[in-house]
């Protein structure tokens, strides 16, 4: 056998031959890493090790000793806005370009796979890792992450879609069991993964630490094989989250190909022993080794020619992306944009203007190539604006992991800032310090730190105008202080150019264009998921079911501070001329076929350029199953010059009008009224119309416990049942008997009629005969 050499890199075509030449021990060894970040090499066959590294919004390639919580320095890489920010762009194009840059940096640093993105749902605003996730909405998260993955992989390197699945909290993440009903899993927690897998085929999927309904994700055959490969057609490799393996042999059989990091040979030996004992078929090991080597071959081809990239251009892209991520929540009296000619009226307050909070803590932490603060950006523009820190920030003292709780020092700094703000336009940089949100733990409230709230309140009481610039990775409540301020610019965590982006937006060099990818509730207690968060005794019950994010807030009718999809800019938009076409759904309509075609005209009615994001929501007002009042099913970011109009077309597939049916365990289309709404946010929907969705009736197979009402839906079967029951059947007929009785009896399982003495003729045997003809046994 010719082994690939350093000059003839391994190719995917070599893999079957190489696997055939491996010993069982070598194959088992390939199923786990060599160390923290590399796969196992097989020197005698010229199989190299390839490197995989974090993290979603930049490369975290550790140059020296490895650890996975970012303690050791990694090589400089562009720190783009984390997913919470990127998602707020609602712009597939921007995200794709960021992906391409991430791919180029990954390849350029000889890394084969970038470990991201994470598409877990933001079930609770408190999840410590929300900054790494896209949205509370699976459609938005799936659409945007598909472009990120496509962009990264277009550069010849891989991604790892994570954390599969239902890793929606950090509390107890390594063992908690997320108890989720089937429909909720399929409609809320899995679709973003599904969309990315079917749309972009990530090279790898990373299973999560937690259990789902009692089974570790790392050893769940339903999740890793039936759903991922069977239902969605995943072709790549499944890798464990770092340390997520519990029982390696069970995991391998379930579809977990690669364990990371290395188990120091412990699990390799267990795999070999299981095969030798006849407990594990060797073909399972062959398949996993084939998948690992396929990834290694693809990566080896890429890193053989790493290529270069332009660090300055990537910084410029990080700046552009950060200008697109910020969401202008409010802008009373058009206080923004600020007029640079009136800089003398300004005062900048808040340590975060000098020490930006620009990324989250944990495994995704990037060592940026540059870091620009808002103060740097103002200085670059020769704007001499007074600055007052206003509060202490541990990061400013180089201690990001600590809580600097010194109320007296905060009060002193605050007093100085308030004195300086009197009568001026105060631009206040506040947010969550690094210690407040991180991988590994959740927040226990969603307020800003007390010192920040006090600063906002006291400054806004004396300033002529107050502009608040927020930096936080997950939503914070604003209801306690927002009435006193004129403008709020939510910049999320903006990456290494967050400071220059904030200044460009404040001064109107760029227009805010972000839209909320997560709701901002008035109070945390309005969020239905909080009733069961973060669970107890190793279990978290997703009792709110489908109703996370705006779905829950809309269903309970709670007021929100700012709704999902909201975002202002420096111009205004008008939505008009809604047109909706609906195709009949038939048995031959495929899942991806367009069923609903919506067109809307969007016009820039103001005096500045801006990006509109028309959003399409669907509702099912008279559904037989539980439904959120509306669900996002389409959006498009559209750049418009003043006065410009654009006709935007959004289509929804059969799958987009389906729900998961727990009787047939599949996607079904319920016929009936479909409410189509288009507008600027989930609660600003000026264009609404109701159309009829024509589809075959939903199958309701008859079985032993079907009710009278269910039999009535099958005319032929009902007629036979009525004749078998005899005259007593009258009581089931509202027209012949008492309507109240008929309504009550409608809910009776027909099997009871055979035993409760209602009918002499519908004996248990006669009922069995009917079931044999019309129902399932
Ligand atoms: C995180 C993953 C990360 C991995 C490697 C884990 O703790 O959950 O997101 O990719 O470590 O650092």
XYZ file of N, CA, C and O in Angstrom, residues 54 91 94 110 118 122 145 162 171 230 307 430 447 461 480 487 578 672 758:
76
model
N -11.606 26.075 18.834
C -12.701 27.039 18.986
C -12.340 28.265 18.181
O -11.177 28.436 17.781
N -29.077 39.491 8.480
C -28.573 39.685 7.117
C -27.676 38.517 6.727
O -26.541 38.385 7.196
N -24.108 39.513 5.145
C -23.056 39.944 6.069
C -22.489 38.727 6.789
O -21.274 38.565 6.945
N -3.626 26.801 9.629
C -3.467 25.343 9.530
C -4.373 24.584 10.490
O -3.997 23.559 11.053
N -22.805 27.673 17.342
C -23.787 27.081 18.265
C -25.168 27.601 17.910
O -25.363 28.804 17.773
N -32.375 30.181 22.664
C -32.318 30.959 23.906
C -33.638 30.738 24.638
O -34.575 31.521 24.507
N -27.301 30.735 10.593
C -26.168 29.835 10.840
C -25.808 29.062 9.571
O -24.641 28.711 9.363
N -22.969 23.056 16.905
C -23.067 22.617 18.301
C -24.163 23.371 19.032
O -24.659 24.369 18.491
N -26.274 25.731 33.808
C -26.419 25.090 35.110
C -26.479 23.582 34.927
O -27.335 23.084 34.203
N -30.665 9.762 9.618
C -31.835 9.187 8.948
C -32.775 10.263 8.416
O -33.066 10.317 7.222
N -2.716 29.280 2.682
C -3.090 30.584 2.124
C -2.927 31.685 3.150
O -2.639 31.434 4.324
N -22.820 51.347 29.393
C -23.051 50.424 30.512
C -23.348 49.036 29.940
O -23.535 48.871 28.747
N -30.981 41.909 35.250
C -30.787 43.357 35.407
C -29.340 43.728 35.098
O -28.445 42.897 35.195
N -31.058 62.089 35.160
C -31.830 63.104 35.901
C -31.253 64.506 35.703
O -31.971 65.498 35.829
N -36.703 49.310 34.234
C -36.515 50.089 35.460
C -35.900 51.452 35.232
O -35.912 52.290 36.135
N -32.233 57.747 24.283
C -31.921 56.738 23.268
C -31.225 55.557 23.922
O -30.505 55.711 24.912
N -49.474 44.268 0.220
C -49.253 42.844 0.522
C -50.002 41.983 -0.491
O -51.189 42.201 -0.748
N -56.926 24.808 6.545
C -57.722 25.831 7.236
C -57.120 27.211 7.130
O -56.221 27.457 6.320
N -74.755 0.815 27.170
C -75.479 1.738 26.287
C -76.167 0.996 25.141
O -77.176 1.433 24.624
